mmCIF file of N, CA and C in Angstrom:
data_model
loop_
_atom_site.group_PDB
_atom_site.id
_atom_site.type_symbol
_atom_site.label_atom_id
_atom_site.label_comp_id
_atom_site.label_asym_id
_atom_site.label_seq_id
_atom_site.Cartn_x
_atom_site.Cartn_y
_atom_site.Cartn_z
ATOM 1 N N MET I 285 87.647 88.398 119.530
ATOM 2 C CA MET I 285 88.231 87.903 118.359
ATOM 3 C C MET I 285 89.705 88.685 118.725
ATOM 4 N N PRO I 286 90.683 87.601 118.800
ATOM 5 C CA PRO I 286 92.198 87.937 118.773
ATOM 6 C C PRO I 286 92.493 89.233 117.928
ATOM 7 N N ALA I 287 93.459 90.122 118.333
ATOM 8 C CA ALA I 287 93.533 91.369 117.528
ATOM 9 C C ALA I 287 94.479 90.825 116.461
ATOM 10 N N ARG I 288 95.337 89.878 116.625
ATOM 11 C CA ARG I 288 96.264 89.221 115.809
ATOM 12 C C ARG I 288 95.763 88.883 114.539
ATOM 13 N N ARG I 289 94.440 88.370 114.523
ATOM 14 C CA ARG I 289 93.761 88.156 112.967
ATOM 15 C C ARG I 289 93.293 89.434 112.245
ATOM 16 N N ARG I 290 92.870 90.420 113.072
ATOM 17 C CA ARG I 290 92.480 91.693 112.333
ATOM 18 C C ARG I 290 93.649 92.212 111.872
ATOM 19 N N ARG I 291 94.741 92.301 112.401
ATOM 20 C CA ARG I 291 96.026 92.878 112.019
ATOM 21 C C ARG I 291 96.465 92.322 110.653
ATOM 22 N N ILE I 292 96.285 91.003 110.526
ATOM 23 C CA ILE I 292 96.936 90.146 109.491
ATOM 24 C C ILE I 292 96.006 90.366 108.288
ATOM 25 N N ILE I 293 94.564 90.488 108.496
ATOM 26 C CA ILE I 293 93.630 90.952 107.471
ATOM 27 C C ILE I 293 94.053 92.358 106.853
ATOM 28 N N GLU I 294 94.023 93.551 107.716
ATOM 29 C CA GLU I 294 94.795 94.670 107.595
ATOM 30 C C GLU I 294 95.866 94.866 106.608
ATOM 31 N N PHE I 295 96.635 94.201 106.957
ATOM 32 C CA PHE I 295 97.920 93.793 106.368
ATOM 33 C C PHE I 295 97.822 93.434 104.868
ATOM 34 N N CYS I 296 96.955 92.364 104.731
ATOM 35 C CA CYS I 296 96.513 92.040 103.345
ATOM 36 C C CYS I 296 95.983 92.768 102.426
ATOM 37 N N ALA I 297 95.135 93.501 103.231
ATOM 38 C CA ALA I 297 94.031 94.853 102.562
ATOM 39 C C ALA I 297 95.163 95.626 102.119
ATOM 40 N N HIS I 298 96.184 95.945 103.150
ATOM 41 C CA HIS I 298 97.256 97.053 102.314
ATOM 42 C C HIS I 298 98.290 96.415 101.090
ATOM 43 N N LEU I 299 98.578 94.949 101.194
ATOM 44 C CA LEU I 299 98.907 94.146 100.125
ATOM 45 C C LEU I 299 98.320 94.640 98.964
ATOM 46 N N LEU I 300 97.115 94.567 98.932
ATOM 47 C CA LEU I 300 95.981 94.311 97.954
ATOM 48 C C LEU I 300 95.746 95.795 97.047
ATOM 49 N N HIS I 301 95.753 96.759 98.044
ATOM 50 C CA HIS I 301 95.884 98.280 97.642
ATOM 51 C C HIS I 301 96.636 99.012 98.747
ATOM 52 N N PRO I 302 97.819 99.404 98.350
ATOM 53 C CA PRO I 302 98.718 100.169 99.208
ATOM 54 C C PRO I 302 97.852 101.748 99.537
ATOM 55 N N ASP I 303 97.165 102.188 98.809
ATOM 56 C CA ASP I 303 96.703 103.573 98.727
ATOM 57 C C ASP I 303 95.741 103.459 100.077
ATOM 58 N N GLY I 304 95.071 102.359 100.630
ATOM 59 C CA GLY I 304 94.426 102.454 101.810
ATOM 60 C C GLY I 304 92.682 102.806 101.687
ATOM 61 N N GLU I 305 92.777 103.392 100.421
ATOM 62 C CA GLU I 305 91.203 103.709 100.332
ATOM 63 C C GLU I 305 90.293 102.979 99.685
ATOM 64 N N SER I 306 90.930 101.880 98.802
ATOM 65 C CA SER I 306 89.894 100.959 98.291
ATOM 66 C C SER I 306 89.586 99.671 99.084
ATOM 67 N N THR I 307 89.967 99.555 100.145
ATOM 68 C CA THR I 307 89.698 98.383 101.049
ATOM 69 C C THR I 307 89.325 98.831 102.528
ATOM 70 N N THR I 308 88.113 98.524 103.166
ATOM 71 C CA THR I 308 87.966 98.482 104.477
ATOM 72 C C THR I 308 87.771 96.887 105.116
ATOM 73 N N VAL I 309 88.024 97.295 106.401
ATOM 74 C CA VAL I 309 87.730 95.830 107.260
ATOM 75 C C VAL I 309 86.800 96.052 108.551
ATOM 76 N N PRO I 310 85.567 96.003 108.234
ATOM 77 C CA PRO I 310 84.682 96.115 109.360
ATOM 78 C C PRO I 310 84.543 94.976 109.838
ATOM 79 N N LEU I 311 83.887 94.915 111.210
ATOM 80 C CA LEU I 311 83.877 93.995 112.078
ATOM 81 C C LEU I 311 82.158 93.633 111.954
ATOM 82 N N LEU I 312 82.245 92.232 111.876
ATOM 83 C CA LEU I 312 80.352 91.894 111.697
ATOM 84 C C LEU I 312 80.268 90.638 112.940
ATOM 85 N N ASP I 313 79.773 91.396 114.005
ATOM 86 C CA ASP I 313 79.749 90.225 115.362
ATOM 87 C C ASP I 313 80.993 89.792 115.443
ATOM 88 N N THR I 314 81.198 88.700 115.164
ATOM 89 C CA THR I 314 82.612 87.835 115.557
ATOM 90 C C THR I 314 83.560 87.666 114.582
ATOM 91 N N ASP I 315 82.830 87.908 113.253
ATOM 92 C CA ASP I 315 83.544 87.845 111.965
ATOM 93 C C ASP I 315 83.946 89.238 111.513
ATOM 94 N N LEU I 316 85.057 89.159 110.311
ATOM 95 C CA LEU I 316 85.470 90.188 109.736
ATOM 96 C C LEU I 316 85.185 90.262 108.288
ATOM 97 N N LEU I 317 84.995 91.541 107.709
ATOM 98 C CA LEU I 317 84.499 91.393 106.406
ATOM 99 C C LEU I 317 85.608 92.517 105.664
ATOM 100 N N LEU I 318 86.467 91.917 104.806
ATOM 101 C CA LEU I 318 87.112 92.712 104.038
ATOM 102 C C LEU I 318 86.413 93.185 102.687
ATOM 103 N N VAL I 319 86.353 94.557 102.382
ATOM 104 C CA VAL I 319 85.647 95.207 101.192
ATOM 105 C C VAL I 319 86.663 95.688 100.466
ATOM 106 N N ASP I 320 86.753 95.043 99.357
ATOM 107 C CA ASP I 320 87.754 95.404 98.182
ATOM 108 C C ASP I 320 86.895 96.086 96.945
ATOM 109 N N ARG I 321 87.002 97.342 96.767
ATOM 110 C CA ARG I 321 86.153 98.070 95.986
ATOM 111 C C ARG I 321 86.766 98.022 94.461
ATOM 112 N N CYS I 322 87.894 97.711 94.585
ATOM 113 C CA CYS I 322 88.664 97.783 92.801
ATOM 114 C C CYS I 322 89.573 96.390 92.820
ATOM 115 N N SER I 323 88.995 95.319 93.010
ATOM 116 C CA SER I 323 89.867 93.947 92.989
ATOM 117 C C SER I 323 90.264 93.443 91.777
ATOM 118 N N ALA I 324 91.720 93.639 91.680
ATOM 119 C CA ALA I 324 92.241 93.473 90.401
ATOM 120 C C ALA I 324 91.693 92.113 89.706
ATOM 121 N N ALA I 325 91.077 90.854 90.339
ATOM 122 C CA ALA I 325 90.748 89.798 89.884
ATOM 123 C C ALA I 325 89.610 89.708 89.235
ATOM 124 N N ALA I 326 88.657 90.731 89.596
ATOM 125 C CA ALA I 326 87.519 91.108 89.043
ATOM 126 C C ALA I 326 87.343 91.903 87.804
ATOM 127 N N THR I 327 88.469 92.805 87.891
ATOM 128 C CA THR I 327 88.383 93.791 86.807
ATOM 129 C C THR I 327 88.172 92.841 85.177
ATOM 130 N N GLY I 328 87.171 93.825 84.811
ATOM 131 C CA GLY I 328 86.924 93.199 83.323
ATOM 132 C C GLY I 328 86.289 91.948 83.235
ATOM 133 N N GLN I 329 86.024 91.263 84.462
ATOM 134 C CA GLN I 329 85.349 89.932 84.398
ATOM 135 C C GLN I 329 83.925 90.047 84.469
ATOM 136 N N GLU I 330 83.268 89.059 84.082
ATOM 137 C CA GLU I 330 81.944 88.785 84.274
ATOM 138 C C GLU I 330 81.488 87.377 84.554
ATOM 139 N N SER I 331 80.688 87.125 85.669
ATOM 140 C CA SER I 331 80.527 85.746 86.161
ATOM 141 C C SER I 331 79.173 85.991 86.824
ATOM 142 N N THR I 332 78.506 84.724 87.013
ATOM 143 C CA THR I 332 77.252 84.556 88.063
ATOM 144 C C THR I 332 77.762 84.184 89.625
ATOM 145 N N VAL I 333 79.370 83.908 89.402
ATOM 146 C CA VAL I 333 79.659 83.403 90.659
ATOM 147 C C VAL I 333 81.206 84.199 91.108
ATOM 148 N N PRO I 334 81.517 84.653 92.411
ATOM 149 C CA PRO I 334 82.713 85.089 92.848
ATOM 150 C C PRO I 334 83.885 84.377 91.901
ATOM 151 N N VAL I 335 85.008 85.350 91.832
ATOM 152 C CA VAL I 335 85.998 84.665 91.045
ATOM 153 C C VAL I 335 87.463 85.147 91.487
ATOM 154 N N CYS I 336 87.320 85.448 92.718
ATOM 155 C CA CYS I 336 88.491 86.224 93.246
ATOM 156 C C CYS I 336 89.147 85.202 94.349
ATOM 157 N N HIS I 337 89.523 84.018 93.756
ATOM 158 C CA HIS I 337 89.982 82.844 94.273
ATOM 159 C C HIS I 337 91.658 83.000 95.032
ATOM 160 N N LEU I 338 92.062 83.824 94.262
ATOM 161 C CA LEU I 338 93.807 84.176 94.719
ATOM 162 C C LEU I 338 93.535 84.766 96.189
ATOM 163 N N THR I 339 92.473 85.791 96.065
ATOM 164 C CA THR I 339 92.294 86.694 97.172
ATOM 165 C C THR I 339 91.986 85.776 98.575
ATOM 166 N N VAL I 340 90.902 84.951 98.292
ATOM 167 C CA VAL I 340 90.361 84.037 99.139
ATOM 168 C C VAL I 340 91.700 83.148 99.846
ATOM 169 N N GLY I 341 92.423 82.588 98.853
ATOM 170 C CA GLY I 341 93.354 81.895 99.216
ATOM 171 C C GLY I 341 94.670 82.576 99.716
ATOM 172 N N LEU I 342 95.162 83.807 99.642
ATOM 173 C CA LEU I 342 95.919 84.824 100.381
ATOM 174 C C LEU I 342 95.570 84.820 101.838
ATOM 175 N N LEU I 343 94.248 85.132 101.986
ATOM 176 C CA LEU I 343 93.724 85.356 103.328
ATOM 177 C C LEU I 343 93.756 84.277 104.356
ATOM 178 N N GLU I 344 93.228 83.028 103.494
ATOM 179 C CA GLU I 344 93.266 81.809 104.354
ATOM 180 C C GLU I 344 94.983 81.406 104.712
ATOM 181 N N ALA I 345 95.728 81.667 103.770
ATOM 182 C CA ALA I 345 97.012 81.564 103.893
ATOM 183 C C ALA I 345 97.660 82.329 105.140
ATOM 184 N N ALA I 346 97.619 83.612 105.145
ATOM 185 C CA ALA I 346 97.967 84.438 105.750
ATOM 186 C C ALA I 346 97.489 84.369 107.302
ATOM 187 N N LEU I 347 96.115 83.885 107.416
ATOM 188 C CA LEU I 347 95.302 83.967 108.818
ATOM 189 C C LEU I 347 96.246 82.503 109.199
ATOM 190 N N PHE I 348 96.345 81.230 108.467
ATOM 191 C CA PHE I 348 96.935 80.093 108.994
ATOM 192 C C PHE I 348 98.200 80.247 109.510
ATOM 193 N N TRP I 349 99.235 81.296 108.927
ATOM 194 C CA TRP I 349 100.687 81.666 109.041
ATOM 195 C C TRP I 349 100.690 82.129 110.226
ATOM 196 N N ALA I 350 99.605 83.241 110.726
ATOM 197 C CA ALA I 350 99.672 84.180 111.765
ATOM 198 C C ALA I 350 99.014 83.394 113.255
ATOM 199 N N THR I 351 98.104 82.375 112.851
ATOM 200 C CA THR I 351 97.560 81.762 113.873
ATOM 201 C C THR I 351 97.657 80.303 114.063
ATOM 202 N N GLY I 352 98.085 79.905 113.241
ATOM 203 C CA GLY I 352 98.446 78.198 113.413
ATOM 204 C C GLY I 352 97.107 77.448 113.078
ATOM 205 N N LYS I 353 96.033 78.372 112.921
ATOM 206 C CA LYS I 353 94.706 77.518 112.621
ATOM 207 C C LYS I 353 93.999 77.559 111.228
ATOM 208 N N ASP I 354 93.273 76.990 111.068
ATOM 209 C CA ASP I 354 92.379 77.231 109.596
ATOM 210 C C ASP I 354 91.373 78.029 110.019
ATOM 211 N N VAL I 355 90.979 79.086 109.024
ATOM 212 C CA VAL I 355 90.095 79.852 109.147
ATOM 213 C C VAL I 355 89.470 79.807 107.868
ATOM 214 N N ASP I 356 87.899 80.169 107.932
ATOM 215 C CA ASP I 356 87.092 79.999 106.813
ATOM 216 C C ASP I 356 86.668 81.399 106.137
ATOM 217 N N VAL I 357 87.399 81.388 104.900
ATOM 218 C CA VAL I 357 87.201 82.443 104.312
ATOM 219 C C VAL I 357 86.141 82.468 102.905
ATOM 220 N N GLU I 358 85.301 83.366 102.978
ATOM 221 C CA GLU I 358 84.168 82.885 101.717
ATOM 222 C C GLU I 358 84.172 84.478 101.182
ATOM 223 N N GLU I 359 84.107 84.258 99.846
ATOM 224 C CA GLU I 359 83.787 85.620 98.831
ATOM 225 C C GLU I 359 82.261 85.653 98.912
ATOM 226 N N VAL I 360 81.675 86.660 99.395
ATOM 227 C CA VAL I 360 80.158 86.810 99.659
ATOM 228 C C VAL I 360 79.661 87.707 98.535
ATOM 229 N N ALA I 361 80.357 88.358 97.805
ATOM 230 C CA ALA I 361 80.080 89.310 96.896
ATOM 231 C C ALA I 361 81.021 89.780 96.021
ATOM 232 N N CYS I 362 80.873 89.778 94.783
ATOM 233 C CA CYS I 362 81.970 89.901 93.795
ATOM 234 C C CYS I 362 81.524 90.585 92.457
ATOM 235 N N ARG I 363 82.621 91.679 92.279
ATOM 236 C CA ARG I 363 82.224 92.783 91.189
ATOM 237 C C ARG I 363 81.916 92.315 89.927
ATOM 238 N N ALA I 364 82.604 91.094 89.639
ATOM 239 C CA ALA I 364 82.402 90.202 88.330
ATOM 240 C C ALA I 364 80.921 89.950 88.293
ATOM 241 N N ALA I 365 80.390 89.658 89.454
ATOM 242 C CA ALA I 365 78.873 89.154 89.310
ATOM 243 C C ALA I 365 77.973 90.405 89.626
ATOM 244 N N GLY I 366 78.450 91.678 89.651
ATOM 245 C CA GLY I 366 77.569 92.729 89.630
ATOM 246 C C GLY I 366 77.314 93.487 90.651
ATOM 247 N N ALA I 367 78.335 93.058 91.756
ATOM 248 C CA ALA I 367 78.100 93.739 93.138
ATOM 249 C C ALA I 367 79.170 94.742 93.029
ATOM 250 N N PRO I 368 79.049 95.812 94.122
ATOM 251 C CA PRO I 368 79.631 97.255 94.054
ATOM 252 C C PRO I 368 80.916 97.071 94.504
ATOM 253 N N SER I 369 81.164 95.750 95.229
ATOM 254 C CA SER I 369 82.652 95.586 95.753
ATOM 255 C C SER I 369 82.949 94.163 96.105
ATOM 256 N N CYS I 370 84.356 93.522 96.054
ATOM 257 C CA CYS I 370 84.421 91.961 95.965
ATOM 258 C C CYS I 370 84.288 92.029 97.816
ATOM 259 N N ASP I 371 83.488 91.258 98.603
ATOM 260 C CA ASP I 371 83.455 91.042 100.010
ATOM 261 C C ASP I 371 83.980 89.864 100.346
ATOM 262 N N PHE I 372 84.460 89.917 101.277
ATOM 263 C CA PHE I 372 85.358 88.311 101.728
ATOM 264 C C PHE I 372 84.986 88.421 103.119
ATOM 265 N N ARG I 373 84.016 87.361 103.562
ATOM 266 C CA ARG I 373 83.897 87.309 104.819
ATOM 267 C C ARG I 373 84.635 86.051 105.662
ATOM 268 N N ILE I 374 85.596 86.627 106.919
ATOM 269 C CA ILE I 374 86.297 85.794 107.729
ATOM 270 C C ILE I 374 85.808 85.430 108.651
ATOM 271 N N ARG I 375 85.466 84.239 108.899
ATOM 272 C CA ARG I 375 84.643 83.482 110.155
ATOM 273 C C ARG I 375 85.826 83.144 110.907
ATOM 274 N N THR I 376 85.675 84.095 112.206
ATOM 275 C CA THR I 376 86.827 84.019 113.242
ATOM 276 C C THR I 376 85.818 83.283 114.250
ATOM 277 N N GLY I 377 84.810 83.233 114.481
ATOM 278 C CA GLY I 377 84.168 82.775 115.813
ATOM 279 C C GLY I 377 84.687 83.330 117.041
ATOM 280 N N SER I 378 84.373 82.577 118.147
ATOM 281 C CA SER I 378 84.636 83.294 119.405
ATOM 282 C C SER I 378 86.296 82.983 119.475
ATOM 283 N N ALA I 379 86.624 82.276 119.092
ATOM 284 C CA ALA I 379 88.018 81.628 119.389
ATOM 285 C C ALA I 379 89.020 82.718 119.041
#
């Protein structure tokens, strides 16, 4: 996976939480996972489906700007739905 994609995800994580303690970006095979433990979009919300659409859009737009390619971003867990964190899977594939 190109390092540029990881750097832009880490930059977005820093924008979401400058303290650096609320987000992590682990590698899942060839995909990345942005783990946001205190998402502002989910704070005080209750839902059966993920609600952090703004964060998904931010990640997709930032990655498109950085790489010129569409990247699939999916919120796979959400605090509003009872998960301990909002998890965003960034499917980068092998390209």
